[in-house]
A tleap script that builds the chain and sets N, CA, C and O, in Angstrom:
source leaprc.protein.ff14SB
mol = sequence {
  NMET GLU LYS LYS ILE VAL LYS CYS ASP LYS
  ALA PRO GLY ALA ILE GLY PRO TYR VAL GLN
  GLY MET VAL CYS GLY ASP PHE VAL PHE LEU
  SER GLY SER LEU GLY ILE ASP PRO ALA THR
  GLY GLU LEU ALA SER GLY VAL GLU ALA GLN
  ALA LYS GLN SER MET GLU ASN ILE GLY ALA
  LEU LEU ALA SER GLU GLY LEU SER PHE ASP
  ASN VAL ILE LYS THR THR ILE PHE LEU ALA
  ASP ILE ALA ASP PHE GLY LYS VAL ASN ASP
  ILE TYR ALA SER PHE PHE GLY SER SER TYR
  PRO ALA ARG SER ALA TYR ALA VAL ALA GLY
  LEU PRO LYS GLY GLY LEU VAL GLU ILE GLU
  VAL ILE ALA ALA CLYS
}
set mol.1.N position { -38.726 -6.244 -8.873 }
set mol.1.CA position { -38.011 -5.061 -8.903 }
set mol.1.C position { -37.226 -4.976 -10.233 }
set mol.1.O position { -36.558 -5.937 -10.615 }
set mol.2.N position { -37.304 -3.845 -10.927 }
set mol.2.CA position { -36.668 -3.611 -12.248 }
set mol.2.C position { -35.122 -3.499 -12.064 }
set mol.2.O position { -34.611 -2.881 -11.129 }
set mol.3.N position { -34.439 -4.134 -13.014 }
set mol.3.CA position { -32.979 -4.095 -13.105 }
set mol.3.C position { -32.555 -3.269 -14.313 }
set mol.3.O position { -33.268 -3.192 -15.314 }
set mol.4.N position { -31.409 -2.667 -14.203 }
set mol.4.CA position { -30.888 -1.849 -15.375 }
set mol.4.C position { -29.319 -2.128 -15.351 }
set mol.4.O position { -28.660 -2.073 -14.313 }
set mol.5.N position { -28.821 -2.415 -16.528 }
set mol.5.CA position { -27.433 -2.694 -16.695 }
set mol.5.C position { -26.668 -1.309 -16.694 }
set mol.5.O position { -27.077 -0.327 -17.313 }
set mol.6.N position { -25.542 -1.334 -15.953 }
set mol.6.CA position { -24.616 -0.168 -16.030 }
set mol.6.C position { -23.620 -0.380 -17.059 }
set mol.6.O position { -22.932 -1.401 -17.063 }
set mol.7.N position { -23.500 0.581 -17.979 }
set mol.7.CA position { -22.588 0.447 -19.143 }
set mol.7.C position { -21.936 1.741 -19.271 }
set mol.7.O position { -22.595 2.781 -19.262 }
set mol.8.N position { -20.580 1.722 -19.399 }
set mol.8.CA position { -19.778 2.972 -19.569 }
set mol.8.C position { -18.521 2.703 -20.403 }
set mol.8.O position { -17.727 1.802 -20.131 }
set mol.9.N position { -18.402 3.494 -21.378 }
set mol.9.CA position { -17.202 3.330 -22.265 }
set mol.9.C position { -15.891 3.868 -21.681 }
set mol.9.O position { -14.811 3.644 -22.229 }
set mol.10.N position { -16.014 4.589 -20.544 }
set mol.10.CA position { -14.780 5.144 -19.839 }
set mol.10.C position { -14.170 4.178 -18.807 }
set mol.10.O position { -13.205 4.483 -18.106 }
set mol.11.N position { -14.795 3.003 -18.766 }
set mol.11.CA position { -14.207 1.904 -17.906 }
set mol.11.C position { -14.153 0.632 -18.816 }
set mol.11.O position { -14.936 0.490 -19.755 }
set mol.12.N position { -13.196 -0.281 -18.496 }
set mol.12.CA position { -13.063 -1.480 -19.258 }
set mol.12.C position { -14.392 -2.252 -19.298 }
set mol.12.O position { -15.157 -2.205 -18.335 }
set mol.13.N position { -14.666 -2.949 -20.382 }
set mol.13.CA position { -15.775 -3.822 -20.425 }
set mol.13.C position { -15.567 -5.066 -19.757 }
set mol.13.O position { -14.447 -5.412 -19.381 }
set mol.14.N position { -16.655 -5.797 -19.583 }
set mol.14.CA position { -16.503 -7.118 -18.826 }
set mol.14.C position { -15.659 -8.104 -19.671 }
set mol.14.O position { -15.729 -8.120 -20.900 }
set mol.15.N position { -14.873 -8.911 -18.964 }
set mol.15.CA position { -14.013 -9.839 -19.702 }
set mol.15.C position { -14.548 -11.279 -19.616 }
set mol.15.O position { -13.789 -12.235 -19.775 }
set mol.16.N position { -15.886 -11.430 -19.357 }
set mol.16.CA position { -16.511 -12.697 -19.128 }
set mol.16.C position { -18.035 -12.516 -19.193 }
set mol.16.O position { -18.514 -11.446 -19.568 }
set mol.17.N position { -18.736 -13.472 -18.858 }
set mol.17.CA position { -20.220 -13.443 -18.906 }
set mol.17.C position { -20.898 -12.696 -17.723 }
set mol.17.O position { -21.663 -13.247 -16.931 }
set mol.18.N position { -20.535 -11.372 -17.682 }
set mol.18.CA position { -21.124 -10.541 -16.656 }
set mol.18.C position { -21.164 -9.103 -17.218 }
set mol.18.O position { -20.684 -8.865 -18.326 }
set mol.19.N position { -21.738 -8.139 -16.456 }
set mol.19.CA position { -21.829 -6.792 -16.860 }
set mol.19.C position { -21.043 -5.918 -15.930 }
set mol.19.O position { -20.743 -6.355 -14.819 }
set mol.20.N position { -20.673 -4.661 -16.321 }
set mol.20.CA position { -19.915 -3.727 -15.518 }
set mol.20.C position { -20.559 -3.502 -14.191 }
set mol.20.O position { -19.899 -3.357 -13.162 }
set mol.21.N position { -21.909 -3.474 -14.236 }
set mol.21.CA position { -22.690 -3.277 -13.036 }
set mol.21.C position { -24.179 -3.423 -13.323 }
set mol.21.O position { -24.657 -3.608 -14.442 }
set mol.22.N position { -24.890 -3.312 -12.122 }
set mol.22.CA position { -26.363 -3.479 -12.257 }
set mol.22.C position { -26.993 -2.529 -11.204 }
set mol.22.O position { -26.589 -2.429 -10.046 }
set mol.23.N position { -28.080 -1.811 -11.770 }
set mol.23.CA position { -28.893 -0.996 -10.871 }
set mol.23.C position { -30.169 -1.808 -10.485 }
set mol.23.O position { -30.904 -2.310 -11.336 }
set mol.24.N position { -30.372 -1.897 -9.178 }
set mol.24.CA position { -31.644 -2.610 -8.758 }
set mol.24.C position { -32.216 -1.641 -7.674 }
set mol.24.O position { -31.606 -1.437 -6.624 }
set mol.25.N position { -33.354 -1.080 -7.954 }
set mol.25.CA position { -33.961 -0.156 -6.988 }
set mol.25.C position { -33.044 0.987 -6.745 }
set mol.25.O position { -32.575 1.589 -7.712 }
set mol.26.N position { -32.741 1.345 -5.484 }
set mol.26.CA position { -31.856 2.417 -5.096 }
set mol.26.C position { -30.426 2.052 -4.936 }
set mol.26.O position { -29.636 2.826 -4.396 }
set mol.27.N position { -30.079 0.895 -5.390 }
set mol.27.CA position { -28.647 0.401 -5.216 }
set mol.27.C position { -27.993 0.143 -6.589 }
set mol.27.O position { -28.645 -0.263 -7.551 }
set mol.28.N position { -26.720 0.391 -6.629 }
set mol.28.CA position { -25.889 0.155 -7.713 }
set mol.28.C position { -24.786 -0.835 -7.287 }
set mol.28.O position { -23.994 -0.556 -6.386 }
set mol.29.N position { -24.761 -1.966 -7.944 }
set mol.29.CA position { -23.784 -3.008 -7.713 }
set mol.29.C position { -22.737 -3.079 -8.786 }
set mol.29.O position { -23.053 -3.525 -9.889 }
set mol.30.N position { -21.540 -2.682 -8.549 }
set mol.30.CA position { -20.529 -2.748 -9.578 }
set mol.30.C position { -19.720 -4.005 -9.535 }
set mol.30.O position { -19.295 -4.422 -8.458 }
set mol.31.N position { -19.487 -4.630 -10.667 }
set mol.31.CA position { -18.639 -5.820 -10.695 }
set mol.31.C position { -17.216 -5.444 -10.234 }
set mol.31.O position { -16.889 -4.263 -10.124 }
set mol.32.N position { -16.388 -6.442 -9.970 }
set mol.32.CA position { -14.992 -6.218 -9.588 }
set mol.32.C position { -14.274 -5.515 -10.759 }
set mol.32.O position { -14.374 -5.873 -11.932 }
set mol.33.N position { -13.542 -4.480 -10.315 }
set mol.33.CA position { -12.761 -3.750 -11.338 }
set mol.33.C position { -11.212 -3.973 -11.104 }
set mol.33.O position { -10.648 -3.649 -10.059 }
set mol.34.N position { -10.593 -4.553 -12.172 }
set mol.34.CA position { -9.255 -4.743 -12.205 }
set mol.34.C position { -8.613 -3.369 -12.563 }
set mol.34.O position { -9.330 -2.459 -12.977 }
set mol.35.N position { -7.252 -3.209 -12.405 }
set mol.35.CA position { -6.540 -1.980 -12.868 }
set mol.35.C position { -6.258 -2.008 -14.263 }
set mol.35.O position { -5.097 -1.864 -14.648 }
set mol.36.N position { -7.278 -2.193 -15.130 }
set mol.36.CA position { -7.135 -2.164 -16.624 }
set mol.36.C position { -7.362 -0.811 -17.185 }
set mol.36.O position { -8.390 -0.197 -16.898 }
set mol.37.N position { -6.452 -0.309 -17.978 }
set mol.37.CA position { -6.611 0.954 -18.617 }
set mol.37.C position { -7.675 0.710 -19.797 }
set mol.37.O position { -7.455 -0.109 -20.689 }
set mol.38.N position { -8.760 1.430 -19.736 }
set mol.38.CA position { -9.754 1.268 -20.759 }
set mol.38.C position { -9.347 1.634 -22.158 }
set mol.38.O position { -9.918 1.146 -23.132 }
set mol.39.N position { -8.344 2.508 -22.259 }
set mol.39.CA position { -7.848 2.887 -23.621 }
set mol.39.C position { -7.014 1.807 -24.189 }
set mol.39.O position { -7.041 1.621 -25.406 }
set mol.40.N position { -6.266 1.072 -23.412 }
set mol.40.CA position { -5.382 0.095 -24.050 }
set mol.40.C position { -5.864 -1.410 -23.759 }
set mol.40.O position { -5.434 -2.343 -24.436 }
set mol.41.N position { -6.693 -1.574 -22.812 }
set mol.41.CA position { -7.133 -2.937 -22.435 }
set mol.41.C position { -6.058 -3.776 -21.698 }
set mol.41.O position { -6.160 -4.995 -21.560 }
set mol.42.N position { -5.031 -3.046 -21.238 }
set mol.42.CA position { -3.869 -3.678 -20.542 }
set mol.42.C position { -3.971 -3.332 -19.045 }
set mol.42.O position { -4.584 -2.334 -18.667 }
set mol.43.N position { -3.381 -4.147 -18.238 }
set mol.43.CA position { -3.223 -3.900 -16.797 }
set mol.43.C position { -2.158 -2.866 -16.619 }
set mol.43.O position { -1.138 -2.923 -17.305 }
set mol.44.N position { -2.348 -1.897 -15.706 }
set mol.44.CA position { -1.401 -0.948 -15.265 }
set mol.44.C position { -0.205 -1.696 -14.742 }
set mol.44.O position { -0.346 -2.868 -14.396 }
set mol.45.N position { 1.057 -1.050 -14.655 }
set mol.45.CA position { 2.155 -1.769 -14.147 }
set mol.45.C position { 2.325 -1.512 -12.666 }
set mol.45.O position { 2.507 -0.373 -12.235 }
set mol.46.N position { 2.263 -2.584 -11.892 }
set mol.46.CA position { 2.467 -2.490 -10.417 }
set mol.46.C position { 1.225 -2.361 -9.636 }
set mol.46.O position { 0.233 -1.875 -10.179 }
set mol.47.N position { 1.189 -2.767 -8.366 }
set mol.47.CA position { -0.007 -2.800 -7.587 }
set mol.47.C position { -0.583 -1.413 -7.284 }
set mol.47.O position { -1.802 -1.253 -7.211 }
set mol.48.N position { 0.333 -0.354 -7.098 }
set mol.48.CA position { -0.176 0.919 -6.834 }
set mol.48.C position { -0.868 1.517 -8.058 }
set mol.48.O position { -1.913 2.149 -7.899 }
set mol.49.N position { -0.334 1.348 -9.273 }
set mol.49.CA position { -0.929 1.848 -10.479 }
set mol.49.C position { -2.196 1.127 -10.817 }
set mol.49.O position { -3.126 1.731 -11.352 }
set mol.50.N position { -2.263 -0.185 -10.513 }
set mol.50.CA position { -3.444 -0.953 -10.710 }
set mol.50.C position { -4.541 -0.532 -9.672 }
set mol.50.O position { -5.724 -0.525 -10.012 }
set mol.51.N position { -4.186 -0.211 -8.520 }
set mol.51.CA position { -5.275 0.203 -7.506 }
set mol.51.C position { -5.780 1.528 -7.997 }
set mol.51.O position { -6.997 1.706 -8.039 }
set mol.52.N position { -4.936 2.490 -8.378 }
set mol.52.CA position { -5.366 3.728 -8.839 }
set mol.52.C position { -6.248 3.657 -10.007 }
set mol.52.O position { -7.295 4.304 -10.031 }
set mol.53.N position { -5.846 2.830 -11.074 }
set mol.53.CA position { -6.699 2.587 -12.226 }
set mol.53.C position { -7.995 1.984 -11.960 }
set mol.53.O position { -9.005 2.377 -12.545 }
set mol.54.N position { -8.012 0.955 -11.020 }
set mol.54.CA position { -9.250 0.264 -10.566 }
set mol.54.C position { -10.276 1.417 -9.990 }
set mol.54.O position { -11.450 1.512 -10.349 }
set mol.55.N position { -9.700 2.181 -9.139 }
set mol.55.CA position { -10.584 3.245 -8.522 }
set mol.55.C position { -11.056 4.244 -9.557 }
set mol.55.O position { -12.211 4.670 -9.515 }
set mol.56.N position { -10.162 4.646 -10.519 }
set mol.56.CA position { -10.614 5.547 -11.614 }
set mol.56.C position { -11.764 4.850 -12.457 }
set mol.56.O position { -12.750 5.483 -12.835 }
set mol.57.N position { -11.585 3.596 -12.708 }
set mol.57.CA position { -12.640 2.878 -13.459 }
set mol.57.C position { -13.975 2.903 -12.679 }
set mol.57.O position { -15.050 3.089 -13.248 }
set mol.58.N position { -13.857 2.713 -11.396 }
set mol.58.CA position { -15.104 2.650 -10.534 }
set mol.58.C position { -15.670 4.072 -10.527 }
set mol.58.O position { -16.887 4.243 -10.602 }
set mol.59.N position { -14.835 5.065 -10.441 }
set mol.59.CA position { -15.394 6.475 -10.486 }
set mol.59.C position { -16.091 6.785 -11.846 }
set mol.59.O position { -17.067 7.535 -11.857 }
set mol.60.N position { -15.628 6.244 -12.953 }
set mol.60.CA position { -16.232 6.453 -14.252 }
set mol.60.C position { -17.589 5.779 -14.229 }
set mol.60.O position { -18.597 6.346 -14.653 }
set mol.61.N position { -17.590 4.543 -13.719 }
set mol.61.CA position { -18.871 3.839 -13.642 }
set mol.61.C position { -19.942 4.511 -12.768 }
set mol.61.O position { -21.127 4.587 -13.092 }
set mol.62.N position { -19.420 4.987 -11.643 }
set mol.62.CA position { -20.422 5.704 -10.704 }
set mol.62.C position { -20.934 7.001 -11.361 }
set mol.62.O position { -22.119 7.326 -11.291 }
set mol.63.N position { -19.970 7.754 -12.022 }
set mol.63.CA position { -20.334 8.992 -12.758 }
set mol.63.C position { -21.427 8.668 -13.856 }
set mol.63.O position { -22.339 9.460 -14.096 }
set mol.64.N position { -21.289 7.514 -14.477 }
set mol.64.CA position { -22.255 7.084 -15.563 }
set mol.64.C position { -23.717 6.962 -15.001 }
set mol.64.O position { -24.676 6.998 -15.773 }
set mol.65.N position { -23.861 6.828 -13.745 }
set mol.65.CA position { -25.075 6.746 -13.071 }
set mol.65.C position { -25.465 7.979 -12.282 }
set mol.65.O position { -26.498 7.990 -11.613 }
set mol.66.N position { -24.588 9.092 -12.359 }
set mol.66.CA position { -24.878 10.236 -11.685 }
set mol.66.C position { -24.458 10.168 -10.241 }
set mol.66.O position { -24.996 10.878 -9.391 }
set mol.67.N position { -23.478 9.297 -9.958 }
set mol.67.CA position { -23.071 9.082 -8.541 }
set mol.67.C position { -21.632 9.373 -8.411 }
set mol.67.O position { -20.965 9.591 -9.423 }
set mol.68.N position { -21.097 9.391 -7.210 }
set mol.68.CA position { -19.730 9.597 -6.896 }
set mol.68.C position { -19.255 8.665 -5.746 }
set mol.68.O position { -20.056 7.872 -5.251 }
set mol.69.N position { -18.012 8.741 -5.322 }
set mol.69.CA position { -17.596 7.945 -4.244 }
set mol.69.C position { -18.353 8.224 -2.947 }
set mol.69.O position { -18.334 7.386 -2.046 }
set mol.70.N position { -19.027 9.389 -2.824 }
set mol.70.CA position { -19.811 9.681 -1.656 }
set mol.70.C position { -20.987 8.704 -1.517 }
set mol.70.O position { -21.455 8.420 -0.414 }
set mol.71.N position { -21.449 8.199 -2.669 }
set mol.71.CA position { -22.613 7.179 -2.679 }
set mol.71.C position { -22.205 5.798 -2.402 }
set mol.71.O position { -23.084 4.942 -2.289 }
set mol.72.N position { -20.947 5.483 -2.279 }
set mol.72.CA position { -20.473 4.105 -1.994 }
set mol.72.C position { -20.680 3.765 -0.614 }
set mol.72.O position { -20.191 4.455 0.281 }
set mol.73.N position { -21.457 2.625 -0.359 }
set mol.73.CA position { -21.637 2.225 1.016 }
set mol.73.C position { -20.968 0.906 1.419 }
set mol.73.O position { -20.985 0.533 2.592 }
set mol.74.N position { -20.375 0.197 0.438 }
set mol.74.CA position { -19.681 -1.111 0.696 }
set mol.74.C position { -18.650 -1.382 -0.342 }
set mol.74.O position { -18.949 -1.243 -1.528 }
set mol.75.N position { -17.548 -1.730 -0.010 }
set mol.75.CA position { -16.460 -2.162 -0.990 }
set mol.75.C position { -15.922 -3.503 -0.582 }
set mol.75.O position { -16.024 -3.892 0.582 }
set mol.76.N position { -15.336 -4.231 -1.545 }
set mol.76.CA position { -14.602 -5.416 -1.309 }
set mol.76.C position { -13.350 -5.308 -2.102 }
set mol.76.O position { -13.390 -5.045 -3.304 }
set mol.77.N position { -12.221 -5.508 -1.445 }
set mol.77.CA position { -10.906 -5.478 -2.070 }
set mol.77.C position { -10.318 -6.883 -2.118 }
set mol.77.O position { -10.239 -7.563 -1.095 }
set mol.78.N position { -9.910 -7.310 -3.292 }
set mol.78.CA position { -9.213 -8.591 -3.431 }
set mol.78.C position { -7.785 -8.361 -3.818 }
set mol.78.O position { -7.500 -7.673 -4.799 }
set mol.79.N position { -6.887 -8.927 -3.059 }
set mol.79.CA position { -5.434 -8.769 -3.373 }
set mol.79.C position { -4.770 -10.049 -3.604 }
set mol.79.O position { -5.038 -11.076 -2.981 }
set mol.80.N position { -3.793 -9.933 -4.633 }
set mol.80.CA position { -3.082 -11.153 -4.871 }
set mol.80.C position { -2.025 -11.418 -3.799 }
set mol.80.O position { -1.616 -12.554 -3.558 }
set mol.81.N position { -1.602 -10.331 -3.171 }
set mol.81.CA position { -0.618 -10.457 -2.100 }
set mol.81.C position { -1.048 -9.602 -0.891 }
set mol.81.O position { -1.046 -8.382 -1.057 }
set mol.82.N position { -1.394 -10.069 0.233 }
set mol.82.CA position { -1.828 -9.338 1.357 }
set mol.82.C position { -0.779 -8.321 1.789 }
set mol.82.O position { -1.145 -7.322 2.408 }
set mol.83.N position { 0.506 -8.519 1.499 }
set mol.83.CA position { 1.536 -7.542 1.799 }
set mol.83.C position { 1.332 -6.207 1.148 }
set mol.83.O position { 1.851 -5.185 1.598 }
set mol.84.N position { 0.546 -6.230 0.052 }
set mol.84.CA position { 0.311 -5.005 -0.690 }
set mol.84.C position { -0.859 -4.236 -0.008 }
set mol.84.O position { -1.206 -3.160 -0.495 }
set mol.85.N position { -1.479 -4.728 1.082 }
set mol.85.CA position { -2.606 -4.050 1.766 }
set mol.85.C position { -2.330 -2.516 1.967 }
set mol.85.O position { -3.141 -1.682 1.566 }
set mol.86.N position { -1.179 -2.175 2.589 }
set mol.86.CA position { -0.951 -0.845 3.014 }
set mol.86.C position { -0.829 0.114 1.718 }
set mol.86.O position { -1.337 1.235 1.714 }
set mol.87.N position { -0.172 -0.373 0.707 }
set mol.87.CA position { -0.068 0.495 -0.556 }
set mol.87.C position { -1.390 0.673 -1.158 }
set mol.87.O position { -1.680 1.794 -1.577 }
set mol.88.N position { -2.246 -0.307 -1.258 }
set mol.88.CA position { -3.584 -0.252 -1.801 }
set mol.88.C position { -4.476 0.634 -0.939 }
set mol.88.O position { -5.249 1.465 -1.414 }
set mol.89.N position { -4.318 0.403 0.325 }
set mol.89.CA position { -5.157 1.174 1.278 }
set mol.89.C position { -4.911 2.674 1.164 }
set mol.89.O position { -5.858 3.457 1.241 }
set mol.90.N position { -3.697 3.075 0.989 }
set mol.90.CA position { -3.417 4.540 0.869 }
set mol.90.C position { -4.060 5.101 -0.457 }
set mol.90.O position { -4.649 6.182 -0.467 }
set mol.91.N position { -3.929 4.387 -1.465 }
set mol.91.CA position { -4.580 4.883 -2.743 }
set mol.91.C position { -6.042 4.902 -2.660 }
set mol.91.O position { -6.687 5.876 -3.046 }
set mol.92.N position { -6.603 3.812 -2.147 }
set mol.92.CA position { -8.007 3.657 -1.956 }
set mol.92.C position { -8.624 4.848 -1.143 }
set mol.92.O position { -9.624 5.447 -1.539 }
set mol.93.N position { -7.980 5.145 -0.009 }
set mol.93.CA position { -8.413 6.209 0.898 }
set mol.93.C position { -8.440 7.554 0.190 }
set mol.93.O position { -9.309 8.378 0.474 }
set mol.94.N position { -7.507 7.795 -0.729 }
set mol.94.CA position { -7.416 9.112 -1.450 }
set mol.94.C position { -8.575 9.351 -2.269 }
set mol.94.O position { -8.759 10.508 -2.647 }
set mol.95.N position { -9.432 8.403 -2.625 }
set mol.95.CA position { -10.628 8.524 -3.425 }
set mol.95.C position { -11.903 8.935 -2.613 }
set mol.95.O position { -12.914 9.371 -3.162 }
set mol.96.N position { -11.784 8.774 -1.366 }
set mol.96.CA position { -12.913 9.146 -0.442 }
set mol.96.C position { -12.625 10.351 0.350 }
set mol.96.O position { -11.463 10.570 0.692 }
set mol.97.N position { -13.570 11.144 0.668 }
set mol.97.CA position { -13.391 12.223 1.569 }
set mol.97.C position { -13.338 11.629 3.037 }
set mol.97.O position { -12.701 10.603 3.275 }
set mol.98.N position { -13.993 12.279 3.947 }
set mol.98.CA position { -13.938 11.778 5.348 }
set mol.98.C position { -15.048 10.656 5.614 }
set mol.98.O position { -15.143 10.095 6.705 }
set mol.99.N position { -15.835 10.393 4.584 }
set mol.99.CA position { -16.908 9.518 4.804 }
set mol.99.C position { -16.483 8.154 4.069 }
set mol.99.O position { -16.649 8.024 2.856 }
set mol.100.N position { -15.951 7.194 4.832 }
set mol.100.CA position { -15.547 5.889 4.252 }
set mol.100.C position { -16.686 4.943 4.302 }
set mol.100.O position { -17.493 4.953 5.232 }
set mol.101.N position { -16.754 4.076 3.240 }
set mol.101.CA position { -17.798 2.994 3.323 }
set mol.101.C position { -17.416 1.815 4.170 }
set mol.101.O position { -16.260 1.710 4.579 }
set mol.102.N position { -18.310 0.949 4.444 }
set mol.102.CA position { -17.963 -0.315 4.988 }
set mol.102.C position { -17.051 -1.111 4.035 }
set mol.102.O position { -17.191 -0.973 2.820 }
set mol.103.N position { -16.152 -1.913 4.531 }
set mol.103.CA position { -15.187 -2.664 3.538 }
set mol.103.C position { -14.692 -3.948 4.078 }
set mol.103.O position { -14.576 -4.132 5.290 }
set mol.104.N position { -14.401 -4.833 3.192 }
set mol.104.CA position { -13.722 -6.039 3.430 }
set mol.104.C position { -12.571 -6.126 2.479 }
set mol.104.O position { -12.654 -5.624 1.358 }
set mol.105.N position { -11.414 -6.799 2.928 }
set mol.105.CA position { -10.322 -6.971 2.101 }
set mol.105.C position { -9.807 -8.371 2.350 }
set mol.105.O position { -9.706 -8.817 3.493 }
set mol.106.N position { -9.466 -9.090 1.219 }
set mol.106.CA position { -9.044 -10.445 1.249 }
set mol.106.C position { -7.792 -10.713 0.328 }
set mol.106.O position { -7.655 -10.134 -0.750 }
set mol.107.N position { -6.959 -11.555 0.781 }
set mol.107.CA position { -5.955 -12.095 -0.091 }
set mol.107.C position { -6.537 -13.293 -0.858 }
set mol.107.O position { -7.214 -14.130 -0.261 }
set mol.108.N position { -6.292 -13.383 -2.119 }
set mol.108.CA position { -6.845 -14.474 -2.839 }
set mol.108.C position { -5.773 -15.183 -3.655 }
set mol.108.O position { -4.702 -14.612 -3.860 }
set mol.109.N position { -6.014 -16.407 -4.132 }
set mol.109.CA position { -5.024 -17.207 -4.710 }
set mol.109.C position { -4.591 -16.670 -6.102 }
set mol.109.O position { -3.485 -16.938 -6.569 }
set mol.110.N position { -5.495 -15.910 -6.737 }
set mol.110.CA position { -5.225 -15.342 -8.115 }
set mol.110.C position { -6.353 -14.508 -8.515 }
set mol.110.O position { -7.466 -14.633 -8.005 }
set mol.111.N position { -6.047 -13.581 -9.507 }
set mol.111.CA position { -7.041 -12.676 -10.112 }
set mol.111.C position { -6.998 -12.786 -11.568 }
set mol.111.O position { -5.956 -13.189 -12.085 }
set mol.112.N position { -8.024 -12.470 -12.307 }
set mol.112.CA position { -8.075 -12.551 -13.742 }
set mol.112.C position { -6.936 -11.750 -14.333 }
set mol.112.O position { -6.531 -10.735 -13.765 }
set mol.113.N position { -6.440 -12.169 -15.410 }
set mol.113.CA position { -5.389 -11.496 -16.216 }
set mol.113.C position { -4.091 -11.297 -15.457 }
set mol.113.O position { -3.222 -10.546 -15.898 }
set mol.114.N position { -3.949 -11.979 -14.295 }
set mol.114.CA position { -2.749 -11.796 -13.417 }
set mol.114.C position { -2.762 -10.545 -12.684 }
set mol.114.O position { -1.704 -10.047 -12.299 }
set mol.115.N position { -3.982 -9.954 -12.448 }
set mol.115.CA position { -4.122 -8.722 -11.751 }
set mol.115.C position { -3.594 -8.822 -10.371 }
set mol.115.O position { -3.469 -9.923 -9.835 }
set mol.116.N position { -3.283 -7.735 -9.783 }
set mol.116.CA position { -2.746 -7.674 -8.361 }
set mol.116.C position { -3.801 -7.264 -7.407 }
set mol.116.O position { -3.752 -7.608 -6.225 }
set mol.117.N position { -4.782 -6.515 -7.908 }
set mol.117.CA position { -5.891 -5.959 -7.029 }
set mol.117.C position { -7.132 -5.856 -7.819 }
set mol.117.O position { -7.090 -5.470 -8.987 }
set mol.118.N position { -8.257 -6.189 -7.227 }
set mol.118.CA position { -9.524 -6.040 -7.867 }
set mol.118.C position { -10.454 -5.434 -6.768 }
set mol.118.O position { -10.361 -5.870 -5.621 }
set mol.119.N position { -11.343 -4.452 -7.068 }
set mol.119.CA position { -12.174 -3.867 -6.143 }
set mol.119.C position { -13.626 -3.760 -6.727 }
set mol.119.O position { -13.855 -3.395 -7.880 }
set mol.120.N position { -14.600 -4.121 -5.795 }
set mol.120.CA position { -15.968 -4.089 -6.209 }
set mol.120.C position { -16.710 -3.119 -5.269 }
set mol.120.O position { -16.300 -2.939 -4.122 }
set mol.121.N position { -17.795 -2.496 -5.750 }
set mol.121.CA position { -18.462 -1.665 -4.736 }
set mol.121.C position { -19.983 -1.832 -4.904 }
set mol.121.O position { -20.500 -2.333 -5.903 }
set mol.122.N position { -20.619 -1.389 -3.887 }
set mol.122.CA position { -22.068 -1.248 -3.791 }
set mol.122.C position { -22.306 0.249 -3.407 }
set mol.122.O position { -21.729 0.745 -2.439 }
set mol.123.N position { -23.139 0.928 -4.163 }
set mol.123.CA position { -23.530 2.313 -3.888 }
set mol.123.C position { -25.001 2.484 -3.874 }
set mol.123.O position { -25.769 1.758 -4.505 }
set mol.124.N position { -25.367 3.506 -3.105 }
set mol.124.CA position { -26.756 3.886 -2.909 }
set mol.124.C position { -27.077 5.191 -3.667 }
set mol.124.O position { -26.309 6.153 -3.649 }
set mol.125.N position { -28.209 5.178 -4.310 }
set mol.125.CA position { -28.654 6.428 -5.071 }
set mol.125.C position { -29.118 7.391 -3.992 }
set mol.125.O position { -29.542 8.505 -4.300 }
savepdb mol mol.pdb
quit
């Protein structure tokens, strides 16, 4: 199956040996998105701002492939502190209509750049 790299200037570039995303067949796999402002390269301030920025970055990546949040079928949320789940959940939900994807959420020991939340998605064309 042919693979194609997802590349979008409206979302932060990869900060390691990976790509922003990959298209394989009818599926789009987006790498985890931290709440980094693509204009400054800096993390937004606070978990709510980081969650919003992460979702905006994901939206830009989806749009670069002609997709939207309606195409998302699975997400994974990584939290530096599980106590932030409710705050992140409210922001996350605001990006979807009434059709939510499957989802997992985990507390992790740490995230790159000291991030408070990271979100990855799988979408279907």
